[in-house]
CSV table of C-alpha atoms and ligand atoms in Angstrom, one decimal:
chain,number,residue,atom,x,y,z
X,1,MET,CA,-21.5,-4.4,-18.1
X,2,THR,CA,-20.4,-1.1,-17.2
X,3,ALA,CA,-21.4,0.9,-13.9
X,4,SER,CA,-19.6,3.4,-11.2
X,5,GLY,CA,-20.7,5.5,-8.0
X,6,ALA,CA,-19.8,2.9,-6.3
X,7,VAL,CA,-17.6,2.9,-3.1
X,8,TRP,CA,-15.3,0.0,-3.0
X,9,ARG,CA,-13.3,-1.1,0.2
X,10,ASN,CA,-11.0,-4.4,1.1
X,11,TRP,CA,-12.3,-6.8,3.8
X,12,ALA,CA,-10.6,-5.0,7.0
X,13,ARG,CA,-11.5,-1.5,6.2
X,14,THR,CA,-8.4,-0.3,5.8
X,15,GLU,CA,-9.0,0.8,1.7
X,16,SER,CA,-11.5,2.3,0.2
X,17,VAL,CA,-11.5,3.7,-2.9
X,18,ARG,CA,-14.4,5.5,-5.9
X,19,PRO,CA,-14.0,3.8,-9.2
X,20,LEU,CA,-14.7,5.5,-12.5
X,21,ARG,CA,-15.6,2.8,-13.6
X,22,VAL,CA,-16.9,-0.2,-12.6
X,23,GLU,CA,-16.9,-3.3,-14.8
X,24,ARG,CA,-17.6,-7.1,-15.4
X,25,PRO,CA,-16.3,-8.5,-18.3
X,26,ALA,CA,-17.2,-12.5,-19.0
X,27,THR,CA,-15.2,-13.6,-21.8
X,28,PRO,CA,-11.6,-12.9,-22.6
X,29,GLU,CA,-12.2,-11.0,-25.5
X,30,ALA,CA,-14.2,-8.3,-23.3
X,31,VAL,CA,-11.5,-8.8,-20.7
X,32,GLN,CA,-9.3,-7.2,-23.3
X,33,ARG,CA,-12.0,-4.9,-24.6
X,34,ALA,CA,-11.6,-2.8,-21.3
X,35,VAL,CA,-8.4,-3.1,-21.1
X,36,ALA,CA,-7.8,-1.5,-24.6
X,37,ALA,CA,-11.3,1.3,-23.4
X,38,ALA,CA,-9.1,2.0,-20.3
X,39,ALA,CA,-6.1,2.6,-22.4
X,40,ALA,CA,-7.6,4.5,-24.6
X,41,SER,CA,-8.8,7.0,-22.1
X,42,GLY,CA,-6.0,7.2,-20.4
X,43,LEU,CA,-6.8,5.5,-17.7
X,44,GLY,CA,-5.6,3.1,-15.3
X,45,ILE,CA,-7.4,-0.9,-14.9
X,46,LYS,CA,-6.9,-3.5,-12.3
X,47,PRO,CA,-8.9,-6.3,-11.7
X,48,VAL,CA,-10.1,-7.0,-7.8
X,49,GLY,CA,-10.6,-10.4,-6.6
X,50,ALA,CA,-12.7,-10.5,-3.0
X,51,GLY,CA,-11.0,-7.8,-1.6
X,52,HIS,CA,-9.4,-9.5,1.2
X,53,SER,CA,-5.8,-8.1,1.0
X,54,PHE,CA,-5.2,-6.0,4.0
X,55,THR,CA,-2.7,-3.3,1.3
X,56,GLY,CA,-3.4,-1.7,-1.2
X,57,ILE,CA,-2.6,-3.7,-4.0
X,58,ALA,CA,-6.2,-3.9,-5.0
X,59,VAL,CA,-7.5,-0.5,-5.3
X,60,ALA,CA,-8.5,0.9,-9.1
X,61,PRO,CA,-8.9,4.2,-8.9
X,62,GLY,CA,-9.8,4.4,-12.5
X,63,VAL,CA,-11.9,1.3,-14.1
X,64,GLN,CA,-12.3,-1.5,-11.4
X,65,LEU,CA,-12.1,-5.1,-13.1
X,66,ASP,CA,-14.6,-7.4,-11.4
X,67,LEU,CA,-14.2,-11.0,-12.4
X,68,ALA,CA,-17.0,-12.4,-10.6
X,69,ASP,CA,-18.4,-14.1,-14.1
X,70,LEU,CA,-14.9,-15.4,-15.5
X,71,SER,CA,-15.6,-18.1,-12.6
X,72,GLY,CA,-15.2,-22.2,-13.2
X,73,VAL,CA,-13.3,-25.2,-14.9
X,74,LEU,CA,-12.2,-24.5,-18.4
X,75,ASP,CA,-10.2,-27.5,-18.7
X,76,ALA,CA,-9.5,-30.9,-16.4
X,77,ASP,CA,-7.2,-33.8,-17.3
X,78,VAL,CA,-7.6,-35.9,-14.5
X,79,ALA,CA,-4.3,-38.6,-15.8
X,80,THR,CA,-2.7,-35.6,-15.4
X,81,GLY,CA,-4.4,-33.3,-12.4
X,82,ARG,CA,-4.0,-30.9,-14.2
X,83,VAL,CA,-7.0,-28.0,-14.3
X,84,THR,CA,-7.9,-24.9,-15.6
X,85,ILE,CA,-9.6,-23.1,-14.2
X,86,ALA,CA,-11.4,-19.5,-14.8
X,87,ALA,CA,-9.0,-16.3,-12.6
X,88,GLY,CA,-12.1,-15.2,-10.9
X,89,THR,CA,-13.4,-18.3,-9.7
X,90,ARG,CA,-13.5,-18.5,-5.2
X,91,LEU,CA,-11.6,-20.4,-3.9
X,92,HIS,CA,-15.2,-21.9,-1.9
X,93,ALA,CA,-16.5,-22.8,-5.4
X,94,LEU,CA,-13.4,-25.6,-5.8
X,95,PRO,CA,-14.1,-28.9,-3.9
X,96,ALA,CA,-17.9,-29.0,-5.4
X,97,LEU,CA,-16.0,-27.8,-9.1
X,98,LEU,CA,-13.3,-30.5,-8.4
X,99,ALA,CA,-15.7,-33.2,-6.9
X,100,PRO,CA,-16.3,-34.8,-10.4
X,101,TYR,CA,-12.2,-35.5,-11.0
X,102,GLY,CA,-11.3,-36.5,-7.3
X,103,LEU,CA,-8.9,-33.6,-7.1
X,104,ALA,CA,-7.7,-30.9,-4.4
X,105,LEU,CA,-5.4,-28.1,-4.7
X,106,PRO,CA,-2.5,-29.8,-2.5
X,107,ASN,CA,-2.2,-26.9,-0.1
X,108,MET,CA,-4.7,-24.1,1.1
X,109,GLY,CA,-4.8,-21.1,4.0
X,110,ASP,CA,-6.3,-20.1,6.7
X,111,ILE,CA,-10.0,-18.8,5.0
X,112,ASP,CA,-11.6,-19.7,1.2
X,113,ARG,CA,-12.7,-16.7,0.4
X,114,GLN,CA,-10.3,-15.9,-2.1
X,115,THR,CA,-10.5,-15.9,-5.7
X,116,ILE,CA,-7.7,-17.8,-7.5
X,117,ALA,CA,-5.8,-14.7,-9.5
X,118,GLY,CA,-5.8,-12.2,-6.2
X,119,ALA,CA,-5.0,-15.5,-3.8
X,120,THR,CA,-1.7,-16.2,-5.9
X,121,ALA,CA,-1.0,-12.6,-7.1
X,122,THR,CA,0.5,-11.7,-3.5
X,123,GLY,CA,1.5,-14.9,-2.3
X,124,THR,CA,-1.3,-17.0,-0.3
X,125,HIS,CA,0.5,-20.1,1.6
X,126,GLY,CA,-1.0,-22.1,3.7
X,127,THR,CA,1.5,-24.2,6.2
X,128,GLY,CA,3.4,-27.6,5.6
X,129,LEU,CA,7.1,-27.8,4.3
X,130,GLY,CA,6.6,-30.6,2.0
X,131,PHE,CA,4.3,-27.7,0.5
X,132,GLY,CA,4.8,-24.2,-1.7
X,133,GLY,CA,1.8,-21.0,-1.7
X,134,LEU,CA,-0.3,-21.1,-4.0
X,135,ALA,CA,0.7,-20.0,-6.6
X,136,THR,CA,3.7,-22.5,-7.2
X,137,GLN,CA,0.7,-25.3,-8.8
X,138,ILE,CA,0.2,-22.8,-11.7
X,139,VAL,CA,2.2,-24.3,-15.1
X,140,ALA,CA,0.5,-22.1,-17.1
X,141,ALA,CA,-2.1,-18.8,-17.6
X,142,ARG,CA,-3.4,-16.6,-19.7
X,143,LEU,CA,-2.9,-12.8,-19.4
X,144,VAL,CA,-4.4,-9.4,-21.1
X,145,THR,CA,-1.0,-7.0,-21.0
X,146,GLY,CA,-0.9,-3.4,-21.0
X,147,SER,CA,-1.2,-3.8,-24.6
X,148,GLY,CA,-4.2,-5.2,-24.6
X,149,GLU,CA,-2.2,-8.7,-26.4
X,150,LEU,CA,-3.8,-12.1,-25.1
X,151,LEU,CA,-0.8,-13.7,-24.5
X,152,THR,CA,-0.6,-17.8,-23.2
X,153,VAL,CA,2.7,-18.2,-20.4
X,154,SER,CA,3.3,-22.3,-19.9
X,155,ALA,CA,6.0,-24.6,-20.6
X,156,SER,CA,5.9,-23.9,-24.2
X,157,GLU,CA,4.7,-20.8,-24.6
X,158,ARG,CA,7.0,-17.8,-23.0
X,159,PRO,CA,8.4,-20.4,-19.7
X,160,GLU,CA,10.9,-18.0,-19.0
X,161,LEU,CA,7.7,-15.4,-17.8
X,162,LEU,CA,6.4,-18.3,-15.6
X,163,PRO,CA,8.3,-16.9,-12.1
X,164,ALA,CA,6.9,-13.5,-12.5
X,165,VAL,CA,3.3,-14.5,-14.2
X,166,ARG,CA,2.7,-16.7,-11.1
X,167,VAL,CA,3.4,-14.4,-7.8
X,168,GLY,CA,2.9,-10.9,-10.0
X,169,LEU,CA,0.6,-8.6,-7.2
X,170,GLY,CA,-1.6,-7.7,-10.4
X,171,ALA,CA,1.2,-5.9,-11.9
X,172,LEU,CA,1.7,-7.4,-14.7
X,173,GLY,CA,-1.5,-7.8,-16.6
X,174,VAL,CA,-5.4,-9.3,-16.4
X,175,LEU,CA,-4.8,-13.1,-15.3
X,176,VAL,CA,-8.5,-14.9,-17.0
X,177,GLU,CA,-7.4,-18.0,-16.7
X,178,MET,CA,-5.0,-20.2,-15.0
X,179,THR,CA,-4.1,-24.2,-15.2
X,180,LEU,CA,-3.4,-25.7,-11.7
X,181,GLN,CA,-0.9,-29.1,-11.0
X,182,LEU,CA,-3.9,-30.3,-8.6
X,183,VAL,CA,-4.0,-33.9,-6.5
X,184,PRO,CA,-6.1,-36.4,-5.5
X,185,ARG,CA,-8.8,-35.6,-3.3
X,186,TYR,CA,-7.6,-36.4,0.4
X,187,VAL,CA,-8.8,-36.6,3.5
X,188,LEU,CA,-6.5,-34.8,6.0
X,189,HIS,CA,-6.8,-36.1,9.9
X,190,ALA,CA,-6.4,-33.0,12.6
X,191,VAL,CA,-4.6,-32.5,15.4
X,192,GLU,CA,-5.2,-29.7,17.7
X,193,ARG,CA,-3.9,-29.0,21.5
X,194,ARG,CA,-2.9,-27.1,24.0
X,195,GLU,CA,0.4,-27.7,25.0
X,196,PRO,CA,3.6,-25.3,26.3
X,197,PHE,CA,4.6,-22.6,24.5
X,198,ASP,CA,8.3,-22.9,25.0
X,199,GLU,CA,8.3,-26.1,24.3
X,200,VAL,CA,6.6,-25.1,21.3
X,201,LEU,CA,9.0,-23.8,19.7
X,202,ASP,CA,12.2,-25.2,21.0
X,203,GLY,CA,10.5,-28.5,19.0
X,204,TRP,CA,9.5,-26.0,16.3
X,205,LEU,CA,11.4,-27.4,13.5
X,206,ASP,CA,11.4,-31.3,14.2
X,207,ARG,CA,7.3,-30.4,14.5
X,208,LEU,CA,7.5,-29.7,11.2
X,209,GLY,CA,9.8,-32.4,10.0
X,210,SER,CA,7.4,-34.7,11.0
X,211,ALA,CA,4.3,-33.5,10.3
X,212,ASP,CA,2.7,-32.7,6.7
X,213,HIS,CA,0.6,-29.4,7.9
X,214,PHE,CA,2.1,-28.1,11.1
X,215,GLU,CA,1.1,-24.4,12.4
X,216,PHE,CA,0.9,-22.4,15.9
X,217,TYR,CA,-1.1,-19.6,17.7
X,218,TRP,CA,0.6,-18.4,20.6
X,219,PHE,CA,-1.8,-16.5,23.2
X,220,PRO,CA,0.3,-13.2,24.3
X,221,HIS,CA,0.0,-12.8,27.8
X,222,THR,CA,-1.0,-16.7,27.7
X,223,GLY,CA,2.4,-19.3,28.3
X,224,THR,CA,0.4,-22.1,25.6
X,225,ALA,CA,0.7,-22.0,22.1
X,226,LEU,CA,-1.7,-24.0,19.9
X,227,THR,CA,-0.8,-26.3,17.9
X,228,LYS,CA,-2.4,-27.9,14.6
X,229,THR,CA,-1.2,-30.8,13.1
X,230,ASN,CA,-2.5,-32.5,9.9
X,231,THR,CA,-1.5,-35.8,8.8
X,232,ARG,CA,-2.9,-36.3,4.8
X,233,LEU,CA,-5.0,-39.8,4.2
X,234,PRO,CA,-6.3,-41.5,1.0
X,235,ASP,CA,-9.8,-40.2,0.3
X,236,SER,CA,-11.3,-43.6,1.0
X,237,VAL,CA,-10.2,-43.2,4.8
X,238,SER,CA,-14.1,-43.4,7.2
X,239,ARG,CA,-13.8,-39.7,8.1
X,240,THR,CA,-14.7,-37.7,11.3
X,241,PRO,CA,-16.1,-34.6,10.4
X,242,LEU,CA,-16.8,-32.0,13.0
X,243,GLY,CA,-20.6,-31.7,13.7
X,244,ARG,CA,-21.9,-28.6,12.3
X,245,PHE,CA,-22.7,-28.5,16.3
X,246,SER,CA,-19.7,-28.5,17.1
X,247,ARG,CA,-18.2,-26.9,15.0
X,248,TRP,CA,-20.0,-23.9,15.0
X,249,VAL,CA,-19.6,-23.9,18.9
X,250,ASP,CA,-16.0,-24.2,18.5
X,251,ASP,CA,-15.6,-21.8,15.0
X,252,GLU,CA,-18.3,-19.7,16.1
X,253,LEU,CA,-19.1,-20.4,19.7
X,254,LEU,CA,-16.2,-19.3,21.3
X,255,ALA,CA,-13.4,-19.4,18.3
X,256,ASN,CA,-15.4,-15.9,16.6
X,257,GLY,CA,-17.4,-15.5,19.6
X,258,ALA,CA,-15.8,-14.8,22.4
X,259,TYR,CA,-12.6,-13.2,20.4
X,260,ARG,CA,-15.3,-10.2,18.9
X,261,ALA,CA,-16.5,-10.1,22.5
X,262,ILE,CA,-12.9,-10.1,24.1
X,263,CYS,CA,-11.6,-7.3,21.1
X,264,ALA,CA,-14.7,-5.4,21.7
X,265,LEU,CA,-14.2,-5.4,25.6
X,266,GLY,CA,-10.3,-5.0,25.3
X,267,THR,CA,-11.0,-1.4,23.3
X,268,VAL,CA,-13.2,0.2,26.0
X,269,ALA,CA,-11.4,-1.5,29.1
X,270,PRO,CA,-7.6,-2.4,27.2
X,271,ARG,CA,-5.5,-4.2,31.1
X,272,ALA,CA,-9.2,-6.5,31.0
X,273,THR,CA,-7.4,-7.6,27.9
X,274,PRO,CA,-4.6,-10.8,29.3
X,275,SER,CA,-6.2,-12.0,31.9
X,276,LEU,CA,-9.6,-13.0,29.4
X,277,ALA,CA,-7.0,-13.7,26.5
X,278,ARG,CA,-6.5,-16.2,29.0
X,279,VAL,CA,-9.6,-17.1,29.1
X,280,VAL,CA,-10.3,-17.8,25.4
X,281,ASP,CA,-6.9,-19.8,25.6
X,282,ARG,CA,-8.4,-22.4,27.9
X,283,PHE,CA,-11.7,-22.7,25.5
X,284,THR,CA,-9.7,-23.4,22.4
X,285,GLY,CA,-7.7,-26.3,21.4
X,286,GLY,CA,-8.2,-29.6,22.2
X,287,ARG,CA,-10.0,-31.4,19.8
X,288,ASP,CA,-9.0,-34.5,17.1
X,289,PHE,CA,-11.1,-35.0,13.5
X,290,SER,CA,-10.7,-36.0,9.8
X,291,ASP,CA,-12.5,-34.6,6.8
X,292,PHE,CA,-12.3,-33.6,3.1
X,293,SER,CA,-9.0,-31.8,3.2
X,294,PRO,CA,-10.2,-27.9,2.4
X,295,ALA,CA,-12.8,-28.4,5.5
X,296,VAL,CA,-9.9,-28.1,7.6
X,297,PHE,CA,-7.4,-26.3,6.0
X,298,THR,CA,-10.2,-23.3,6.2
X,299,THR,CA,-12.3,-22.1,9.0
X,300,ASN,CA,-14.3,-18.4,8.9
X,301,ARG,CA,-13.0,-15.2,9.9
X,302,THR,CA,-16.0,-13.4,11.0
X,303,VAL,CA,-14.7,-11.1,13.4
X,304,ARG,CA,-12.5,-8.6,11.5
X,305,PHE,CA,-9.2,-7.6,11.6
X,306,ARG,CA,-5.6,-6.4,10.6
X,307,GLU,CA,-2.5,-8.4,10.2
X,308,MET,CA,0.7,-8.0,8.9
X,309,GLU,CA,2.5,-11.4,8.4
X,310,TYR,CA,6.7,-11.2,7.2
X,311,ALA,CA,8.6,-14.4,6.0
X,312,VAL,CA,11.8,-14.8,7.6
X,313,PRO,CA,14.2,-18.4,7.2
X,314,LEU,CA,12.4,-20.5,8.7
X,315,GLU,CA,15.6,-21.9,11.5
X,316,ALA,CA,14.9,-18.5,12.7
X,317,VAL,CA,11.3,-18.3,13.4
X,318,PRO,CA,12.1,-19.4,17.4
X,319,ASP,CA,14.8,-16.7,18.4
X,320,ALA,CA,12.1,-14.4,16.4
X,321,VAL,CA,8.4,-15.2,18.3
X,322,ARG,CA,10.5,-15.0,21.5
X,323,GLU,CA,12.0,-11.4,19.7
X,324,VAL,CA,8.5,-10.8,19.8
X,325,ARG,CA,7.1,-12.3,23.1
X,326,ALA,CA,9.6,-10.4,24.7
X,327,LEU,CA,8.8,-6.8,23.3
X,328,ILE,CA,5.3,-7.3,23.9
X,329,GLU,CA,6.8,-7.4,27.5
X,330,ARG,CA,8.4,-4.8,27.4
X,331,LYS,CA,6.4,-2.7,25.8
X,332,GLY,CA,2.9,-3.9,28.2
X,333,TRP,CA,0.4,-3.8,25.6
X,334,ARG,CA,-2.5,-5.8,25.7
X,335,ILE,CA,-2.6,-8.0,22.5
X,336,SER,CA,-5.9,-10.0,21.8
X,337,PHE,CA,-5.7,-11.7,19.0
X,338,PRO,CA,-2.7,-14.5,18.6
X,339,ILE,CA,0.2,-14.6,16.8
X,340,GLU,CA,-0.1,-17.2,14.3
X,341,VAL,CA,3.3,-19.3,12.7
X,342,ARG,CA,3.4,-21.4,9.9
X,343,ALA,CA,6.0,-22.6,7.1
X,344,ALA,CA,6.3,-23.2,3.5
X,345,ALA,CA,9.0,-24.8,0.9
X,346,ALA,CA,10.9,-22.5,-1.6
X,347,ASP,CA,9.9,-21.8,-4.6
X,348,ASP,CA,12.0,-20.3,-7.6
X,349,ASP,CA,9.2,-17.4,-7.6
X,350,TRP,CA,10.5,-14.0,-8.4
X,351,LEU,CA,8.4,-12.7,-5.9
X,352,SER,CA,7.4,-15.3,-3.8
X,353,THR,CA,8.0,-14.6,-0.8
X,354,ALA,CA,9.5,-18.1,0.1
X,355,HIS,CA,12.0,-17.6,-3.1
X,356,GLY,CA,14.9,-19.2,-2.6
X,357,ARG,CA,14.9,-20.7,0.9
X,358,ASP,CA,12.5,-22.6,3.1
X,359,THR,CA,10.4,-20.3,5.2
X,360,GLY,CA,9.2,-19.1,7.8
X,361,TYR,CA,5.4,-17.5,8.7
X,362,ILE,CA,5.0,-14.9,11.5
X,363,ALA,CA,1.8,-12.5,11.5
X,364,VAL,CA,0.6,-10.7,14.2
X,365,HIS,CA,-2.7,-9.2,14.5
X,366,ARG,CA,-4.8,-6.8,15.5
X,367,TYR,CA,-8.6,-5.8,16.5
X,368,PHE,CA,-10.1,-3.6,13.2
X,369,ARG,CA,-11.2,-1.4,15.8
X,370,GLU,CA,-7.4,-0.8,17.2
X,371,ASP,CA,-4.5,0.4,15.8
X,372,PRO,CA,-2.3,-1.3,14.6
X,373,THR,CA,0.0,0.8,13.7
X,374,ALA,CA,2.7,0.8,17.3
X,375,TYR,CA,2.2,-3.0,17.5
X,376,PHE,CA,3.2,-3.2,13.7
X,377,THR,CA,6.1,-1.1,12.8
X,378,ALA,CA,8.0,-2.2,16.4
X,379,VAL,CA,7.1,-6.1,15.6
X,380,GLU,CA,8.1,-5.1,11.9
X,381,GLU,CA,11.3,-4.0,12.4
X,382,VAL,CA,12.3,-6.8,14.4
X,383,LEU,CA,11.3,-9.2,11.9
X,384,ARG,CA,13.1,-7.2,9.5
X,385,GLY,CA,15.8,-8.2,11.4
X,386,PHE,CA,16.1,-11.6,10.8
X,387,GLY,CA,15.7,-11.1,7.1
X,388,GLY,CA,12.4,-11.0,6.8
X,389,ARG,CA,10.0,-10.4,3.6
X,390,PRO,CA,6.5,-8.9,4.4
X,391,HIS,CA,3.1,-10.7,3.1
X,392,TRP,CA,2.4,-8.9,-0.2
X,393,GLY,CA,-1.8,-8.7,0.3
X,394,LYS,CA,-1.1,-7.7,4.8
X,395,LEU,CA,0.7,-4.7,5.8
X,396,HIS,CA,3.9,-3.3,6.3
X,397,THR,CA,6.0,0.0,5.8
X,398,GLN,CA,8.1,-1.7,2.5
X,399,SER,CA,8.7,0.3,-1.1
X,400,ALA,CA,10.7,-0.7,-3.5
X,401,GLU,CA,14.0,0.2,-2.0
X,402,THR,CA,14.1,-2.0,0.5
X,403,LEU,CA,12.5,-4.7,-0.8
X,404,ALA,CA,14.8,-4.8,-3.7
X,405,GLY,CA,17.2,-6.0,-1.2
X,406,LEU,CA,15.3,-8.6,-0.2
X,407,TYR,CA,14.2,-10.5,-4.1
X,408,PRO,CA,17.6,-11.9,-5.8
X,409,ARG,CA,15.5,-11.9,-9.3
X,410,PHE,CA,13.9,-8.6,-8.4
X,411,GLY,CA,15.1,-6.2,-11.2
X,412,ASP,CA,14.2,-9.3,-13.5
X,413,PHE,CA,11.0,-8.9,-12.3
X,414,LEU,CA,10.2,-5.0,-13.2
X,415,GLN,CA,12.6,-5.5,-16.7
X,416,VAL,CA,9.6,-8.0,-17.1
X,417,ARG,CA,6.8,-5.3,-16.2
X,418,ASP,CA,8.1,-2.4,-18.4
X,419,GLU,CA,7.6,-5.7,-21.4
X,420,LEU,CA,3.8,-6.3,-20.5
X,421,ASP,CA,2.3,-3.7,-18.8
X,422,PRO,CA,5.0,-0.5,-20.3
X,423,GLU,CA,2.7,2.2,-19.4
X,424,ARG,CA,1.9,0.9,-16.2
X,425,ARG,CA,-2.1,0.8,-17.2
X,426,PHE,CA,-2.4,-1.7,-14.1
X,427,ALA,CA,-0.2,0.8,-11.7
X,428,ASN,CA,-1.8,2.1,-8.5
X,429,PRO,CA,-0.2,3.5,-5.2
X,430,TYR,CA,0.9,0.3,-3.7
X,431,LEU,CA,2.4,-0.9,-6.9
X,432,GLU,CA,4.0,2.3,-7.0
X,433,ARG,CA,5.7,2.0,-3.1
X,434,VAL,CA,6.5,-1.2,-3.5
X,435,LEU,CA,8.0,-1.5,-7.2
X,436,GLY,CA,8.4,1.8,-8.4
X,437,ASP,CA,6.7,3.9,-10.8
Q,501,FAD,C1,-9.6,-13.0,6.8
Q,501,FAD,C2,-7.9,-13.5,6.1
Q,501,FAD,C3,-7.8,-14.4,6.3
Q,501,FAD,C4,-6.6,-14.7,5.7
Q,501,FAD,N1,-5.8,-15.5,5.4
Q,501,FAD,C5,-4.5,-15.9,4.6
Q,501,FAD,C6,-3.6,-17.6,4.9
Q,501,FAD,O1,-4.1,-18.2,5.7
Q,501,FAD,N2,-2.5,-17.2,3.6
Q,501,FAD,C7,-1.6,-15.9,3.1
Q,501,FAD,O2,-1.5,-16.0,2.7
Q,501,FAD,N3,-2.5,-14.9,2.8
Q,501,FAD,C8,-4.7,-15.1,3.6
Q,501,FAD,N4,-5.2,-13.7,3.9
Q,501,FAD,C9,-4.0,-13.0,2.8
Q,501,FAD,C10,-5.3,-13.4,1.1
Q,501,FAD,O3,-5.1,-14.3,1.3
Q,501,FAD,C11,-3.7,-12.3,0.2
Q,501,FAD,O4,-4.4,-10.9,0.6
Q,501,FAD,C12,-5.2,-12.6,-1.0
Q,501,FAD,O5,-4.8,-11.4,-2.3
Q,501,FAD,C13,-6.9,-12.1,-1.3
Q,501,FAD,O6,-7.1,-12.5,-2.5
Q,501,FAD,P1,-8.6,-11.8,-3.6
Q,501,FAD,O7,-9.0,-12.6,-4.3
Q,501,FAD,O8,-9.1,-11.4,-2.1
Q,501,FAD,O9,-7.6,-10.2,-4.4
Q,501,FAD,P2,-7.7,-9.5,-3.8
Q,501,FAD,O10,-7.6,-8.9,-2.6
Q,501,FAD,O11,-8.2,-8.9,-4.3
Q,501,FAD,O12,-6.3,-8.4,-5.2
Q,501,FAD,C14,-4.9,-9.2,-4.1
Q,501,FAD,C15,-3.7,-8.9,-6.0
Q,501,FAD,O13,-4.9,-9.7,-7.1
Q,501,FAD,C16,-5.0,-8.5,-8.2
Q,501,FAD,N5,-5.5,-9.8,-8.9
Q,501,FAD,C17,-7.2,-10.4,-8.1
Q,501,FAD,N6,-7.8,-10.9,-10.2
Q,501,FAD,C18,-6.5,-10.4,-11.0
Q,501,FAD,C19,-6.6,-10.8,-12.2
Q,501,FAD,N7,-7.5,-12.0,-12.3
Q,501,FAD,N8,-5.6,-10.8,-12.5
Q,501,FAD,C20,-4.4,-10.7,-12.0
Q,501,FAD,N9,-4.3,-9.2,-11.3
Q,501,FAD,C21,-5.6,-9.7,-9.9
Q,501,FAD,C22,-5.4,-7.5,-7.8
Q,501,FAD,O14,-5.4,-6.5,-8.4
Q,501,FAD,C23,-4.5,-6.8,-6.6
Q,501,FAD,O15,-3.9,-6.6,-7.0
Q,501,FAD,C24,-6.1,-13.5,4.1
Q,501,FAD,C25,-6.9,-12.4,4.4
Q,501,FAD,C26,-7.6,-12.7,5.1
Q,501,FAD,C27,-8.7,-11.3,5.2
C-alpha cells in the first residue's frame, strides 16, 4: 500500500515531515521490495515506530515505512521463554499476545505505546539494577539491509553483529522480526511514598541494591521525592490492583490533570509554578498495590512534554542531581515537571547508554508549550561533566564527534553501518548528526 501527502508529527511535536511516500508492507518480502524500490529511485527510506522519540531519529523525508501490519507473535518456545515477534508490534499488545504462553518482558519503561523495534532501537529502559534495557532481551533478529538483503543475526548466524543490531538507532536496516528472551509472567508489589529528597539521594545505592525496581521523582521547588519501589512476586499470588476509579483519580485526575493545569497556568503565570508544584507534590504518592507487571510499570501520559535524559555512572547520581538542583535555584527557573531518576545494569550493546557501566538515568522535562532550550542546555552541561551519555530518543545537542569519545565501540558500530548500509539508505539529518555521514 502506498500513500503520500500527510504530514507526520512525533508525539512531542518537536519534529514533523511530509514524506514523499508512505508504504505499509505486510511481509518481510514487501519490506525488501520497498527498500529496493527506494534504492532504484535514489530515495532514503525509514521505518517509523510509534513516533514517541523526542529527537528527529524517526524522521523520514523520503519513503516512510509504517510497519503496523508487521505485528504479532510469530513463534514461541515456552520451555526456553523465547518468543519471536514482528517488529511493528506495540508494547501494549504484548500482555494479551503473551498470555497464552504465561510470559512477560522482564522490565519495562514508563509507557507502552512504543513499537518493540522503535523502543529497542533507541535504548529504551526502565529501572532496576538487576535489569538491562529492553534491547538486552534480543537474542536474534532479522533485518532488511541497505541492499535489500534479508539478514538473520543470531547466536549461530553473524553473532558478532548482535551488539550492534540490538541498539541500532534505525541506522543498520529495517528490522522485521526479533526473538526476545522473556521470563515467566509475574506480579509486582508497588509501594509509592513521599520521602525527604536528601534522604533519598543519600540512600540511592542502598535503595537500588535492596529493591528489584527503584526510582524516584523529585519535584523542583520542593524538598520531597516520590519514590517507587516494586517487588517481583510469582504470578500465583493474589493481587490487589488499583481499582479503575482510583487509577483514574490518581493517574488522570491528579497526576495528568493537575500537571495539565499547572503547566497551562505556568505558561501564563510562571511565578505560580513553585507553589503549584508543592500542591501536586502533596497530592501524589502514598499508595500500595500489586498487579501483573505491565499494569504496574506503565502509566498513561496525557500531558505532552519535551524530555532530555542522560545516563551517568550509577554512583554519580546523587552529586549530579544535587548539581541540577543548585542550577535550578541559581537560575531562578520555574520548573513544573519533576526530574525522574532511574537505574539499569551494565550491558555489552555497543551504543547502549548503559554500555560497560552500571548506570543511573536522570531525566528532565518541560511542558510542550514552554521553550526547553535554556533549561536543557544547562542541565546537559552539568550531566556531561559526569560523563553522561544522552538517550538516543530524547532531546540533546551532541554530535558524532563528542559521542565517539563516550562509546568505546563507536568505531565498530560505524564499520557495521558501512557494511549494512553503505549507501546510507536509512540516513536522515539526526543520524548524520550523531553518527556522521
Ligand atoms: C511519553 C513518553 C514516555 C517515554 N518513556 C520512556 C521510558 O520510560 N524509558 C525510555 O528509555 N524511553 C522512554 N521514552 C522514549 C521512547 O521509548 C523512545 O523514544 C522509543 O524509541 C519510541 O519508540 P517508537 O516506537 O515510538 O519509535 P520511533 O520514535 O517511531 O522510532 C525510533 C527509532 O526506531 C527506528 N525504528 C522503528 N521501527 C524500526 C524497525 N522496524 N527497524 C529498524 N528501526 C526501526 C526508527 O527509524 C527510529 O530510528 C518515552 C517517550 C515518550 C513520548
